[in-house]
mmCIF file with all atom_site columns, C-alpha atoms in Angstrom:
data_model
loop_
_atom_site.group_PDB
_atom_site.id
_atom_site.type_symbol
_atom_site.label_atom_id
_atom_site.label_alt_id
_atom_site.label_comp_id
_atom_site.label_asym_id
_atom_site.label_entity_id
_atom_site.label_seq_id
_atom_site.pdbx_PDB_ins_code
_atom_site.Cartn_x
_atom_site.Cartn_y
_atom_site.Cartn_z
_atom_site.occupancy
_atom_site.B_iso_or_equiv
_atom_site.pdbx_formal_charge
_atom_site.auth_seq_id
_atom_site.auth_comp_id
_atom_site.auth_asym_id
_atom_site.auth_atom_id
_atom_site.pdbx_PDB_model_num
ATOM 1  C CA . MET A 1 1  ? 8.643   0.204   23.056  1.00 0.00 ? 1  MET A CA 1
ATOM 2  C CA . ASP A 1 2  ? 6.207   0.027   25.953  1.00 0.00 ? 2  ASP A CA 1
ATOM 3  C CA . ARG A 1 3  ? 3.221   -2.250  26.435  1.00 0.00 ? 3  ARG A CA 1
ATOM 4  C CA . LYS A 1 4  ? 0.778   0.401   25.173  1.00 0.00 ? 4  LYS A CA 1
ATOM 5  C CA . ASP A 1 5  ? 2.635   0.602   21.863  1.00 0.00 ? 5  ASP A CA 1
ATOM 6  C CA . LEU A 1 6  ? 2.580   -3.181  21.509  1.00 0.00 ? 6  LEU A CA 1
ATOM 7  C CA . ILE A 1 7  ? -1.158  -3.242  22.167  1.00 0.00 ? 7  ILE A CA 1
ATOM 8  C CA . LEU A 1 8  ? -1.668  -0.609  19.472  1.00 0.00 ? 8  LEU A CA 1
ATOM 9  C CA . LEU A 1 9  ? 0.380   -2.674  17.025  1.00 0.00 ? 9  LEU A CA 1
ATOM 10 C CA . GLU A 1 10 ? -1.629  -5.779  17.904  1.00 0.00 ? 10 GLU A CA 1
ATOM 11 C CA . SER A 1 11 ? -4.836  -3.822  17.275  1.00 0.00 ? 11 SER A CA 1
ATOM 12 C CA . ALA A 1 12 ? -3.472  -2.758  13.904  1.00 0.00 ? 12 ALA A CA 1
ATOM 13 C CA . ILE A 1 13 ? -2.709  -6.394  13.104  1.00 0.00 ? 13 ILE A CA 1
ATOM 14 C CA . ASP A 1 14 ? -6.291  -7.337  13.964  1.00 0.00 ? 14 ASP A CA 1
ATOM 15 C CA . ALA A 1 15 ? -7.650  -4.562  11.741  1.00 0.00 ? 15 ALA A CA 1
ATOM 16 C CA . ILE A 1 16 ? -5.439  -5.661  8.858   1.00 0.00 ? 16 ILE A CA 1
ATOM 17 C CA . GLU A 1 17 ? -6.597  -9.270  9.282   1.00 0.00 ? 17 GLU A CA 1
ATOM 18 C CA . GLU A 1 18 ? -10.238 -8.136  9.132   1.00 0.00 ? 18 GLU A CA 1
ATOM 19 C CA . ALA A 1 19 ? -9.584  -6.032  6.036   1.00 0.00 ? 19 ALA A CA 1
ATOM 20 C CA . ALA A 1 20 ? -7.742  -8.878  4.295   1.00 0.00 ? 20 ALA A CA 1
ATOM 21 C CA . SER A 1 21 ? -10.590 -11.229 5.134   1.00 0.00 ? 21 SER A CA 1
ATOM 22 C CA . ALA A 1 22 ? -13.169 -8.817  3.701   1.00 0.00 ? 22 ALA A CA 1
ATOM 23 C CA . VAL A 1 23 ? -11.125 -8.466  0.520   1.00 0.00 ? 23 VAL A CA 1
ATOM 24 C CA . ALA A 1 24 ? -10.759 -12.244 0.224   1.00 0.00 ? 24 ALA A CA 1
ATOM 25 C CA . GLN A 1 25 ? -14.519 -12.674 0.604   1.00 0.00 ? 25 GLN A CA 1
ATOM 26 C CA . GLU A 1 26 ? -15.157 -10.143 -2.133  1.00 0.00 ? 26 GLU A CA 1
ATOM 27 C CA . ILE A 1 27 ? -12.717 -11.979 -4.404  1.00 0.00 ? 27 ILE A CA 1
ATOM 28 C CA . GLU A 1 28 ? -14.498 -15.273 -3.702  1.00 0.00 ? 28 GLU A CA 1
ATOM 29 C CA . ARG A 1 29 ? -17.868 -13.751 -4.628  1.00 0.00 ? 29 ARG A CA 1
ATOM 30 C CA . ASP A 1 30 ? -16.432 -13.240 -8.106  1.00 0.00 ? 30 ASP A CA 1
ATOM 31 C CA . ARG A 1 31 ? -18.933 -10.500 -8.961  1.00 0.00 ? 31 ARG A CA 1
ATOM 32 C CA . LEU A 1 32 ? -16.377 -8.024  -10.249 1.00 0.00 ? 32 LEU A CA 1
ATOM 33 C CA . GLY A 1 33 ? -14.508 -7.825  -13.513 1.00 0.00 ? 33 GLY A CA 1
ATOM 34 C CA . GLU A 1 34 ? -11.157 -9.475  -14.020 1.00 0.00 ? 34 GLU A CA 1
ATOM 35 C CA . THR A 1 35 ? -9.202  -6.227  -13.643 1.00 0.00 ? 35 THR A CA 1
ATOM 36 C CA . SER A 1 36 ? -10.926 -5.349  -10.375 1.00 0.00 ? 36 SER A CA 1
ATOM 37 C CA . LEU A 1 37 ? -10.398 -8.852  -9.012  1.00 0.00 ? 37 LEU A CA 1
ATOM 38 C CA . ALA A 1 38 ? -6.706  -8.634  -9.897  1.00 0.00 ? 38 ALA A CA 1
ATOM 39 C CA . ARG A 1 39 ? -6.447  -5.320  -8.049  1.00 0.00 ? 39 ARG A CA 1
ATOM 40 C CA . LEU A 1 40 ? -8.211  -6.780  -5.021  1.00 0.00 ? 40 LEU A CA 1
ATOM 41 C CA . ALA A 1 41 ? -5.827  -9.741  -5.042  1.00 0.00 ? 41 ALA A CA 1
ATOM 42 C CA . THR A 1 42 ? -2.936  -7.270  -5.002  1.00 0.00 ? 42 THR A CA 1
ATOM 43 C CA . VAL A 1 43 ? -4.504  -5.385  -2.103  1.00 0.00 ? 43 VAL A CA 1
ATOM 44 C CA . GLU A 1 44 ? -4.993  -8.640  -0.192  1.00 0.00 ? 44 GLU A CA 1
ATOM 45 C CA . ALA A 1 45 ? -1.336  -9.586  -0.730  1.00 0.00 ? 45 ALA A CA 1
ATOM 46 C CA . GLU A 1 46 ? -0.165  -6.157  0.426   1.00 0.00 ? 46 GLU A CA 1
ATOM 47 C CA . LEU A 1 47 ? -2.336  -6.357  3.534   1.00 0.00 ? 47 LEU A CA 1
ATOM 48 C CA . ASN A 1 48 ? -0.910  -9.773  4.352   1.00 0.00 ? 48 ASN A CA 1
ATOM 49 C CA . ARG A 1 49 ? 2.669   -8.521  3.891   1.00 0.00 ? 49 ARG A CA 1
ATOM 50 C CA . SER A 1 50 ? 1.929   -5.578  6.187   1.00 0.00 ? 50 SER A CA 1
ATOM 51 C CA . ARG A 1 51 ? 0.451   -7.903  8.795   1.00 0.00 ? 51 ARG A CA 1
ATOM 52 C CA . LEU A 1 52 ? 3.519   -10.125 8.696   1.00 0.00 ? 52 LEU A CA 1
ATOM 53 C CA . ALA A 1 53 ? 5.819   -7.115  9.063   1.00 0.00 ? 53 ALA A CA 1
ATOM 54 C CA . LEU A 1 54 ? 3.881   -5.851  12.072  1.00 0.00 ? 54 LEU A CA 1
ATOM 55 C CA . GLU A 1 55 ? 3.867   -9.316  13.644  1.00 0.00 ? 55 GLU A CA 1
ATOM 56 C CA . GLU A 1 56 ? 7.653   -9.438  13.264  1.00 0.00 ? 56 GLU A CA 1
ATOM 57 C CA . ILE A 1 57 ? 7.998   -6.058  14.952  1.00 0.00 ? 57 ILE A CA 1
ATOM 58 C CA . VAL A 1 58 ? 5.802   -7.198  17.851  1.00 0.00 ? 58 VAL A CA 1
ATOM 59 C CA . ARG A 1 59 ? 7.880   -10.398 18.223  1.00 0.00 ? 59 ARG A CA 1
ATOM 60 C CA . GLU A 1 60 ? 11.146  -8.464  18.199  1.00 0.00 ? 60 GLU A CA 1
ATOM 61 C CA . GLU A 1 61 ? 9.933   -5.835  20.637  1.00 0.00 ? 61 GLU A CA 1
ATOM 62 C CA . SER A 1 62 ? 8.385   -8.331  23.031  1.00 0.00 ? 62 SER A CA 1
ATOM 63 C CA . GLY A 1 63 ? 11.629  -10.288 23.213  1.00 0.00 ? 63 GLY A CA 1
ATOM 64 C CA . GLY A 1 64 ? 10.575  -13.349 21.356  1.00 0.00 ? 64 GLY A CA 1
#
């Protein structure tokens, strides 16, 4: 994997972090129903798992 690919993965990580943060903020506002909040919590968890997976790939590919 070349440097360009790693930069793209790092950009994806940043985008996922922003999305997870936006979801977390919406959950904290607590303006939605219980079912919707539960779904958002699931989405936030999935985003965080995806971010961790991408971070692992970047670490492995960058030799560290």
